[in-house]
Amino acid sequence: MQQICPSTKWVEIHLDAIEHNYLQVRQRLDDKTRLLGVVKADAYGHGALEVARVLEKMGVDMLGVTTVEEGCQLRENQISIPILVFAPFLPDEVEKIISYDLTVTVAAKEQIEWLKQALLSNSPDINSPDIKVHLKVETGMGRTGFMPAEITEAAREVLAVPGLILEGVYSHFATAMWKNKRYAKLQLKLFQETLQKLEQAGINELVKHISNSAAILDLPEAQLDMVRTGTLLYGQVPSPRHEGMLELMDPWLFKARIIHLRELPAGYGVGYGRTYKTTRKTMVAILPIGFMDGFQMEPVLKPAGFWELLKGGIKQFLYYINHPLVTPSVLLPGGGARIIGKVGMQLTMINVTGIKGAEIGTEVRIPVRRTAVSLAVPRLYLQDSKLMGIRRSENT
Ligand SMILES: *Cc1c(COP(=O)(O)O)cnc(C)c1O
């Protein structure tokens, strides 16, 4: 890899692993169940365009993004399969929605009005454009969507606008199913009752969908007409309990090379604030990574309950006493090495005492939250270990 990558750190993305994961998910679905591949958030950090191309080639039925802007970027790069925008759009985004043929989520009445106005103001000599709509139902996530009681009227309003095509109806689960399958089942039930209301009003043939990755694994009865998955495509599972339920491959590797080695005597403080003290003679390696790259940047979330709060506290304490259970580590060919001292902006120290093959230039695998990795870190795209392309951020 050294010859083709002048960088001391990079992300490898193995596209064949994404293909493999796609087929694994497909295998779990009924033949007629459609699959929507979620490529929001730059495909969870894997590269929205590159992943969209792979999924398009594999025959995915639809792509999912959060914003109109994300959808536009795919269209501007010749992605032509249907794209569903999950989040509510703004009135000034409707023109783009039409010209880029994006499928939109309608979650409130004013959105129907905006679409209607845009369709009316379009000059009649343009082949009257259609806008495909999926209605969103709020079943317990508390985010976006019509309440079940409002859905029939919303559907009728969409159907009343020439040029609006009511294509689908969907909802989203709020809980990781392994913890609270009961709540997910309640949401599913509420969604199914909502669908019945639509049927009773004579509104049929909609694409109905509610399943995300966790539901694909835990609630096969929720597959309906389509499932939406991101997590599984990227080789991850929604929770540790799901480990091994599918044979997934990890497409993602963050690597950095050791740029410096030094020996420190026992009792020597390491890093800013000297938060770590060597307990014996220690071989320290320096890696050219830090929080600027997204390393050790975890979102701070409110604990979901007292138990989680307690666990967090215990973890912090163990971290404080440098307990190996919680000290983050990186992987060298000769074994795992623990981080010592505070992670800096661009430099991190690891303890490589006794690890074979820890030399200047050695490639080290770094565990890092994918969506946090800076775009300044080059992405290397590989297919069956062959380099297909490199993406670098334009301003580096
Ligand atoms: C992100 C997202 C998904 C995919 O969730 P995974 O758990 O990654 O499969 C599905 N639907 C919606 C609306 C989403 O925002």
Tab-separated table of C-alpha atoms and ligand atoms in Angstrom:
chain	number	residue	atom	x	y	z
A	1	MET	CA	0.000	0.000	0.000
A	2	GLN	CA	2.906	2.341	0.696
A	3	GLN	CA	3.732	2.900	-2.976
A	4	ILE	CA	0.281	4.070	-3.965
A	5	CYS	CA	-0.563	6.046	-0.856
A	6	PRO	CA	1.774	8.846	0.099
A	7	SER	CA	-0.304	9.475	3.194
A	8	THR	CA	0.625	8.176	6.632
A	9	LYS	CA	-3.058	7.446	7.334
A	10	TRP	CA	-5.924	6.395	5.120
A	11	VAL	CA	-9.242	4.577	5.031
A	12	GLU	CA	-9.603	1.417	2.957
A	13	ILE	CA	-13.095	0.652	1.734
A	14	HIS	CA	-13.593	-2.809	0.307
A	15	LEU	CA	-16.488	-2.620	-2.127
A	16	ASP	CA	-16.702	-6.392	-2.545
A	17	ALA	CA	-17.559	-6.630	1.168
A	18	ILE	CA	-20.527	-4.323	0.604
A	19	GLU	CA	-21.667	-6.525	-2.303
A	20	HIS	CA	-21.341	-9.561	-0.059
A	21	ASN	CA	-23.363	-7.926	2.724
A	22	TYR	CA	-26.020	-6.847	0.242
A	23	LEU	CA	-26.462	-10.458	-0.873
A	24	GLN	CA	-26.588	-11.628	2.751
A	25	VAL	CA	-29.442	-9.241	3.492
A	26	ARG	CA	-31.234	-10.173	0.259
A	27	GLN	CA	-31.123	-13.839	1.278
A	28	ARG	CA	-33.132	-13.064	4.386
A	29	LEU	CA	-35.935	-11.394	2.466
A	30	ASP	CA	-38.923	-12.818	0.642
A	31	ASP	CA	-38.425	-12.769	-3.118
A	32	LYS	CA	-40.944	-10.020	-3.594
A	33	THR	CA	-39.679	-7.804	-0.767
A	34	ARG	CA	-37.882	-4.767	-2.098
A	35	LEU	CA	-34.665	-3.481	-0.607
A	36	LEU	CA	-33.826	0.155	-0.005
A	37	GLY	CA	-30.120	0.771	0.601
A	38	VAL	CA	-29.514	3.650	2.991
A	39	VAL	CA	-26.642	5.847	1.822
A	40	LYS	CA	-27.296	8.852	4.064
A	41	ALA	CA	-24.425	10.484	5.966
A	42	ASP	CA	-22.002	9.749	3.121
A	43	ALA	CA	-23.087	6.098	3.310
A	44	TYR	CA	-22.274	6.008	7.025
A	45	GLY	CA	-18.829	7.328	6.154
A	46	HIS	CA	-18.114	4.853	3.330
A	47	GLY	CA	-18.766	7.303	0.490
A	48	ALA	CA	-22.333	7.833	-0.726
A	49	LEU	CA	-21.503	7.902	-4.413
A	50	GLU	CA	-19.187	4.913	-4.419
A	51	VAL	CA	-21.645	2.839	-2.381
A	52	ALA	CA	-24.606	3.984	-4.489
A	53	ARG	CA	-22.791	2.786	-7.624
A	54	VAL	CA	-22.193	-0.619	-6.073
A	55	LEU	CA	-25.801	-0.941	-4.915
A	56	GLU	CA	-27.122	0.173	-8.280
A	57	LYS	CA	-25.020	-2.489	-9.960
A	58	MET	CA	-26.305	-5.096	-7.479
A	59	GLY	CA	-29.882	-4.244	-8.360
A	60	VAL	CA	-31.025	-2.473	-5.208
A	61	ASP	CA	-34.594	-1.178	-5.608
A	62	MET	CA	-34.158	2.217	-4.041
A	63	LEU	CA	-31.640	4.393	-2.238
A	64	GLY	CA	-32.356	6.367	0.926
A	65	VAL	CA	-30.841	9.680	2.008
A	66	THR	CA	-31.754	12.182	4.696
A	67	THR	CA	-31.673	15.435	2.759
A	68	VAL	CA	-32.563	16.750	-0.684
A	69	GLU	CA	-28.979	17.930	-0.984
A	70	GLU	CA	-27.679	14.381	-0.553
A	71	GLY	CA	-30.083	13.193	-3.231
A	72	CYS	CA	-28.973	15.932	-5.629
A	73	GLN	CA	-25.344	14.959	-5.247
A	74	LEU	CA	-26.140	11.405	-6.299
A	75	ARG	CA	-28.132	12.570	-9.328
A	76	GLU	CA	-25.371	14.967	-10.348
A	77	ASN	CA	-23.117	11.921	-10.490
A	78	GLN	CA	-25.397	9.875	-12.725
A	79	ILE	CA	-27.103	7.710	-10.136
A	80	SER	CA	-30.442	7.067	-11.811
A	81	ILE	CA	-32.357	4.592	-9.614
A	82	PRO	CA	-35.138	5.875	-7.314
A	83	ILE	CA	-33.963	7.887	-4.301
A	84	LEU	CA	-36.152	8.440	-1.245
A	85	VAL	CA	-35.456	11.540	0.856
A	86	PHE	CA	-36.330	10.715	4.486
A	87	ALA	CA	-36.361	14.132	6.137
A	88	PRO	CA	-38.953	16.849	5.543
A	89	PHE	CA	-37.998	19.114	2.633
A	90	LEU	CA	-38.225	22.894	2.594
A	91	PRO	CA	-40.399	24.835	0.139
A	92	ASP	CA	-37.375	26.188	-1.715
A	93	GLU	CA	-36.138	22.649	-2.358
A	94	VAL	CA	-39.130	21.614	-4.442
A	95	GLU	CA	-37.657	22.786	-7.761
A	96	LYS	CA	-34.659	20.519	-7.248
A	97	ILE	CA	-36.898	17.667	-6.173
A	98	ILE	CA	-38.685	17.926	-9.506
A	99	SER	CA	-35.668	18.411	-11.732
A	100	TYR	CA	-33.710	15.619	-10.050
A	101	ASP	CA	-36.672	13.243	-9.812
A	102	LEU	CA	-36.290	12.622	-6.085
A	103	THR	CA	-38.977	10.718	-4.195
A	104	VAL	CA	-40.027	12.710	-1.171
A	105	THR	CA	-41.348	11.966	2.268
A	106	VAL	CA	-44.441	13.927	3.149
A	107	ALA	CA	-44.890	14.223	6.893
A	108	ALA	CA	-47.115	17.285	7.232
A	109	LYS	CA	-49.900	19.001	5.295
A	110	GLU	CA	-48.040	22.148	4.352
A	111	GLN	CA	-45.619	20.028	2.352
A	112	ILE	CA	-48.460	18.901	0.081
A	113	GLU	CA	-49.347	22.538	-0.489
A	114	TRP	CA	-45.739	23.414	-1.430
A	115	LEU	CA	-45.604	20.563	-3.935
A	116	LYS	CA	-48.942	21.585	-5.384
A	117	GLN	CA	-47.878	25.210	-5.833
A	118	ALA	CA	-44.656	24.160	-7.563
A	119	LEU	CA	-46.502	21.839	-9.936
A	120	LEU	CA	-49.050	24.552	-10.768
A	121	SER	CA	-46.401	27.187	-11.434
A	122	ASN	CA	-44.498	24.900	-13.797
A	123	SER	CA	-45.057	26.059	-17.368
A	124	PRO	CA	-47.579	23.738	-19.014
A	125	ASP	CA	-45.434	23.089	-22.075
A	126	ILE	CA	-42.917	21.174	-19.988
A	127	ASN	CA	-43.980	17.561	-19.991
A	128	SER	CA	-45.896	17.719	-16.789
A	129	PRO	CA	-43.465	16.463	-14.166
A	130	ASP	CA	-44.533	13.939	-11.570
A	131	ILE	CA	-43.434	13.911	-7.973
A	132	LYS	CA	-43.461	10.591	-6.168
A	133	VAL	CA	-44.512	10.748	-2.546
A	134	HIS	CA	-44.185	8.430	0.422
A	135	LEU	CA	-46.319	9.350	3.410
A	136	LYS	CA	-44.657	9.075	6.795
A	137	VAL	CA	-46.660	7.800	9.751
A	138	GLU	CA	-45.709	8.624	13.330
A	139	THR	CA	-46.036	5.387	15.304
A	140	GLY	CA	-43.858	6.031	18.343
A	141	MET	CA	-40.570	7.604	17.347
A	142	GLY	CA	-41.785	11.110	18.106
A	143	ARG	CA	-39.953	12.653	15.188
A	144	THR	CA	-41.750	13.183	11.884
A	145	GLY	CA	-44.980	11.914	10.394
A	146	PHE	CA	-48.759	12.113	10.397
A	147	MET	CA	-50.596	10.683	13.356
A	148	PRO	CA	-52.436	7.510	12.312
A	149	ALA	CA	-55.784	9.308	12.554
A	150	GLU	CA	-54.624	11.918	10.015
A	151	ILE	CA	-53.309	9.558	7.393
A	152	THR	CA	-56.390	8.976	5.257
A	153	GLU	CA	-57.029	12.658	4.810
A	154	ALA	CA	-53.370	13.286	3.976
A	155	ALA	CA	-53.451	10.510	1.384
A	156	ARG	CA	-56.605	11.955	-0.174
A	157	GLU	CA	-55.004	15.380	-0.377
A	158	VAL	CA	-51.976	13.962	-2.159
A	159	LEU	CA	-54.171	12.028	-4.564
A	160	ALA	CA	-56.146	15.161	-5.353
A	161	VAL	CA	-53.119	16.955	-6.767
A	162	PRO	CA	-52.443	16.153	-10.439
A	163	GLY	CA	-48.779	15.319	-10.827
A	164	LEU	CA	-48.384	13.924	-7.329
A	165	ILE	CA	-48.030	10.160	-7.270
A	166	LEU	CA	-48.747	8.493	-3.960
A	167	GLU	CA	-46.266	5.658	-4.111
A	168	GLY	CA	-45.611	4.535	-0.563
A	169	VAL	CA	-46.309	4.800	3.123
A	170	TYR	CA	-43.847	4.134	5.903
A	171	SER	CA	-42.824	4.475	9.523
A	172	HIS	CA	-39.639	4.137	11.568
A	173	PHE	CA	-38.814	2.105	14.695
A	174	ALA	CA	-37.621	3.946	17.795
A	175	THR	CA	-35.984	1.158	19.766
A	176	ALA	CA	-33.214	-1.355	19.292
A	177	MET	CA	-35.291	-4.488	19.250
A	178	TRP	CA	-33.202	-6.683	21.448
A	179	LYS	CA	-33.942	-4.442	24.407
A	180	ASN	CA	-37.545	-3.687	23.743
A	181	LYS	CA	-39.110	-5.902	21.120
A	182	ARG	CA	-42.441	-5.235	22.784
A	183	TYR	CA	-42.350	-1.572	21.861
A	184	ALA	CA	-41.338	-2.345	18.285
A	185	LYS	CA	-44.241	-4.770	18.020
A	186	LEU	CA	-46.564	-2.077	19.285
A	187	GLN	CA	-45.273	0.278	16.616
A	188	LEU	CA	-45.728	-2.401	13.965
A	189	LYS	CA	-49.292	-3.002	15.129
A	190	LEU	CA	-50.090	0.695	15.014
A	191	PHE	CA	-48.590	0.903	11.531
A	192	GLN	CA	-50.661	-2.047	10.337
A	193	GLU	CA	-53.822	-0.485	11.728
A	194	THR	CA	-52.937	2.686	9.851
A	195	LEU	CA	-52.520	0.691	6.650
A	196	GLN	CA	-55.953	-0.839	7.225
A	197	LYS	CA	-57.456	2.628	7.467
A	198	LEU	CA	-55.986	3.448	4.069
A	199	GLU	CA	-57.300	0.208	2.576
A	200	GLN	CA	-60.747	0.863	3.955
A	201	ALA	CA	-60.645	4.237	2.247
A	202	GLY	CA	-59.873	2.440	-1.001
A	203	ILE	CA	-56.245	3.526	-1.113
A	204	ASN	CA	-54.344	0.394	-2.073
A	205	GLU	CA	-51.201	-0.683	-3.834
A	206	LEU	CA	-48.840	1.500	-1.814
A	207	VAL	CA	-45.318	0.352	-1.072
A	208	LYS	CA	-45.454	-0.232	2.677
A	209	HIS	CA	-42.260	-0.244	4.718
A	210	ILE	CA	-41.114	0.040	8.328
A	211	SER	CA	-38.127	-2.327	8.819
A	212	ASN	CA	-34.586	-1.139	9.466
A	213	SER	CA	-31.575	-3.376	10.063
A	214	ALA	CA	-32.638	-4.458	13.551
A	215	ALA	CA	-36.123	-5.383	12.329
A	216	ILE	CA	-34.710	-7.373	9.409
A	217	LEU	CA	-32.963	-9.557	11.985
A	218	ASP	CA	-35.599	-9.579	14.713
A	219	LEU	CA	-39.033	-9.028	13.186
A	220	PRO	CA	-39.346	-10.911	9.886
A	221	GLU	CA	-43.103	-10.288	10.000
A	222	ALA	CA	-42.353	-6.578	9.532
A	223	GLN	CA	-40.759	-6.963	6.085
A	224	LEU	CA	-43.949	-5.907	4.275
A	225	ASP	CA	-43.208	-4.628	0.731
A	226	MET	CA	-39.789	-3.146	1.368
A	227	VAL	CA	-37.058	-2.986	4.010
A	228	ARG	CA	-34.561	-0.187	4.564
A	229	THR	CA	-31.051	-1.067	5.637
A	230	GLY	CA	-27.819	0.775	6.183
A	231	THR	CA	-26.035	-0.771	9.170
A	232	LEU	CA	-26.014	-4.321	7.759
A	233	LEU	CA	-24.677	-3.233	4.366
A	234	TYR	CA	-21.704	-1.732	6.149
A	235	GLY	CA	-20.922	-4.974	7.939
A	236	GLN	CA	-22.153	-3.870	11.324
A	237	VAL	CA	-24.939	-5.129	13.548
A	238	PRO	CA	-27.424	-2.975	15.471
A	239	SER	CA	-26.464	-4.535	18.802
A	240	PRO	CA	-23.968	-7.075	20.170
A	241	ARG	CA	-26.811	-9.596	20.444
A	242	HIS	CA	-27.171	-9.589	16.649
A	243	GLU	CA	-23.566	-10.683	16.197
A	244	GLY	CA	-23.373	-13.749	13.958
A	245	MET	CA	-26.996	-13.681	12.776
A	246	LEU	CA	-25.734	-12.839	9.298
A	247	GLU	CA	-22.317	-13.533	7.847
A	248	LEU	CA	-21.223	-9.998	7.260
A	249	MET	CA	-17.900	-8.665	6.041
A	250	ASP	CA	-16.415	-5.416	7.272
A	251	PRO	CA	-15.726	-3.159	4.288
A	252	TRP	CA	-13.932	-0.542	6.348
A	253	LEU	CA	-10.372	-0.214	7.621
A	254	PHE	CA	-8.710	2.871	9.032
A	255	LYS	CA	-4.963	2.481	8.929
A	256	ALA	CA	-2.064	4.624	10.052
A	257	ARG	CA	1.656	3.990	10.043
A	258	ILE	CA	3.982	4.260	12.998
A	259	ILE	CA	5.986	7.435	12.422
A	260	HIS	CA	8.215	7.361	15.477
A	261	LEU	CA	9.444	5.044	18.228
A	262	ARG	CA	11.034	5.881	21.537
A	263	GLU	CA	11.843	4.191	24.811
A	264	LEU	CA	10.853	5.819	28.091
A	265	PRO	CA	12.062	4.870	31.572
A	266	ALA	CA	9.735	3.749	34.356
A	267	GLY	CA	7.771	6.471	36.129
A	268	TYR	CA	7.712	8.826	33.148
A	269	GLY	CA	4.643	10.946	32.352
A	270	VAL	CA	3.232	10.702	28.827
A	271	GLY	CA	1.261	13.264	26.854
A	272	TYR	CA	-0.653	16.426	27.661
A	273	GLY	CA	-1.492	16.744	31.333
A	274	ARG	CA	0.774	13.720	31.950
A	275	THR	CA	-2.312	11.576	32.513
A	276	TYR	CA	-0.342	8.377	32.046
A	277	LYS	CA	2.769	7.308	33.904
A	278	THR	CA	4.899	4.405	32.715
A	279	THR	CA	5.125	1.577	35.234
A	280	ARG	CA	8.295	0.156	33.722
A	281	LYS	CA	10.640	0.711	30.835
A	282	THR	CA	8.216	1.280	27.960
A	283	MET	CA	8.511	1.294	24.175
A	284	VAL	CA	6.250	4.028	22.871
A	285	ALA	CA	5.155	4.365	19.241
A	286	ILE	CA	3.706	7.546	17.799
A	287	LEU	CA	0.801	7.436	15.358
A	288	PRO	CA	-0.116	10.399	13.141
A	289	ILE	CA	-3.761	10.356	14.202
A	290	GLY	CA	-5.834	12.317	16.676
A	291	PHE	CA	-9.219	13.802	17.298
A	292	MET	CA	-8.834	15.910	14.164
A	293	ASP	CA	-9.336	12.645	12.270
A	294	GLY	CA	-12.355	11.695	14.371
A	295	PHE	CA	-10.317	9.342	16.554
A	296	GLN	CA	-11.792	8.955	20.063
A	297	MET	CA	-14.607	11.323	19.152
A	298	GLU	CA	-17.725	9.705	20.517
A	299	PRO	CA	-21.055	11.511	20.703
A	300	VAL	CA	-22.038	12.307	24.264
A	301	LEU	CA	-25.554	11.007	24.776
A	302	LYS	CA	-27.859	11.156	27.730
A	303	PRO	CA	-27.876	7.760	29.467
A	304	ALA	CA	-31.132	5.940	28.682
A	305	GLY	CA	-31.639	4.919	32.295
A	306	PHE	CA	-30.057	4.642	35.696
A	307	TRP	CA	-28.266	1.400	34.811
A	308	GLU	CA	-26.669	3.015	31.781
A	309	LEU	CA	-25.645	6.006	33.875
A	310	LEU	CA	-24.051	3.691	36.403
A	311	LYS	CA	-22.277	1.675	33.707
A	312	GLY	CA	-20.953	4.911	32.217
A	313	GLY	CA	-19.664	5.993	35.600
A	314	ILE	CA	-17.934	2.673	36.206
A	315	LYS	CA	-16.390	2.827	32.757
A	316	GLN	CA	-15.088	6.336	33.370
A	317	PHE	CA	-13.572	5.181	36.648
A	318	LEU	CA	-11.858	2.185	35.029
A	319	TYR	CA	-10.611	4.498	32.322
A	320	TYR	CA	-9.235	6.810	35.012
A	321	ILE	CA	-7.187	4.023	36.572
A	322	ASN	CA	-5.969	2.913	33.109
A	323	HIS	CA	-7.753	-0.413	33.386
A	324	PRO	CA	-6.977	-2.492	30.277
A	325	LEU	CA	-10.663	-3.441	29.857
A	326	VAL	CA	-11.616	0.065	28.840
A	327	THR	CA	-8.376	1.526	27.477
A	328	PRO	CA	-8.816	1.858	23.747
A	329	SER	CA	-6.397	-0.173	21.700
A	330	VAL	CA	-5.186	-0.384	18.134
A	331	LEU	CA	-4.144	-3.461	16.188
A	332	LEU	CA	-0.646	-4.203	14.942
A	333	PRO	CA	0.316	-7.292	12.950
A	334	GLY	CA	1.949	-8.559	16.150
A	335	GLY	CA	-1.025	-7.876	18.436
A	336	GLY	CA	-3.071	-5.171	20.109
A	337	ALA	CA	-1.451	-2.087	21.618
A	338	ARG	CA	-3.037	0.255	24.138
A	339	ILE	CA	-3.243	3.977	23.822
A	340	ILE	CA	-1.322	5.812	26.530
A	341	GLY	CA	-1.811	9.427	27.485
A	342	LYS	CA	-4.346	11.778	26.023
A	343	VAL	CA	-5.136	11.539	22.352
A	344	GLY	CA	-3.878	14.729	20.758
A	345	MET	CA	-5.150	16.710	17.827
A	346	GLN	CA	-3.000	14.811	15.342
A	347	LEU	CA	-0.679	12.581	17.357
A	348	THR	CA	-1.354	9.587	19.589
A	349	MET	CA	0.985	7.464	21.680
A	350	ILE	CA	0.668	3.695	21.997
A	351	ASN	CA	2.497	1.207	24.177
A	352	VAL	CA	4.247	-1.338	21.945
A	353	THR	CA	6.493	-2.898	24.574
A	354	GLY	CA	7.083	-6.517	23.609
A	355	ILE	CA	5.021	-6.382	20.439
A	356	LYS	CA	6.773	-8.044	17.517
A	357	GLY	CA	7.101	-6.091	14.304
A	358	ALA	CA	6.372	-2.689	15.785
A	359	GLU	CA	8.693	-0.633	13.653
A	360	ILE	CA	8.762	2.721	11.963
A	361	GLY	CA	6.375	2.441	9.016
A	362	THR	CA	4.365	-0.489	10.418
A	363	GLU	CA	0.678	-0.314	9.449
A	364	VAL	CA	-1.685	-0.161	12.398
A	365	ARG	CA	-5.456	-0.667	12.306
A	366	ILE	CA	-7.346	1.996	14.184
A	367	PRO	CA	-10.865	1.549	15.554
A	368	VAL	CA	-12.779	4.717	14.893
A	369	ARG	CA	-16.363	5.886	14.511
A	370	ARG	CA	-16.801	5.866	10.747
A	371	THR	CA	-19.076	8.864	10.377
A	372	ALA	CA	-16.626	10.938	12.431
A	373	VAL	CA	-13.578	10.434	10.230
A	374	SER	CA	-12.486	13.656	8.611
A	375	LEU	CA	-12.783	13.884	4.836
A	376	ALA	CA	-9.179	15.055	4.884
A	377	VAL	CA	-8.201	11.407	5.369
A	378	PRO	CA	-7.936	9.865	1.890
A	379	ARG	CA	-10.311	7.030	1.008
A	380	LEU	CA	-8.919	4.116	-0.963
A	381	TYR	CA	-11.559	2.077	-2.793
A	382	LEU	CA	-10.730	-1.561	-3.385
A	383	GLN	CA	-12.477	-4.384	-5.209
A	384	ASP	CA	-11.128	-7.865	-4.414
A	385	SER	CA	-8.055	-6.126	-2.945
A	386	LYS	CA	-7.423	-4.249	-6.192
A	387	LEU	CA	-7.265	-0.478	-5.937
A	388	MET	CA	-10.127	1.060	-7.919
A	389	GLY	CA	-9.773	4.715	-6.976
A	390	ILE	CA	-8.774	7.225	-4.347
A	391	ARG	CA	-10.990	9.974	-3.027
A	392	ARG	CA	-9.366	12.965	-1.452
A	393	SER	CA	-11.094	15.981	-0.102
A	394	GLU	CA	-10.693	18.866	-2.542
A	395	ASN	CA	-9.183	21.252	-0.040
A	396	THR	CA	-6.294	19.110	1.145
B	1	LIG	C1	-31.092	5.549	8.928
B	1	LIG	C2	-32.426	5.060	8.566
B	1	LIG	C3	-32.627	3.705	8.260
B	1	LIG	C4	-31.543	2.660	8.330
B	1	LIG	O1	-31.283	2.261	9.641
B	1	LIG	P1	-30.277	1.057	9.930
B	1	LIG	O2	-30.531	0.729	11.331
B	1	LIG	O3	-28.913	1.572	9.667
B	1	LIG	O4	-30.631	-0.044	9.008
B	1	LIG	C5	-33.884	3.327	7.840
B	1	LIG	N1	-34.887	4.214	7.754
B	1	LIG	C6	-34.731	5.515	8.054
B	1	LIG	C7	-35.888	6.444	7.941
B	1	LIG	C8	-33.500	5.978	8.475
B	1	LIG	O5	-33.334	7.259	8.772
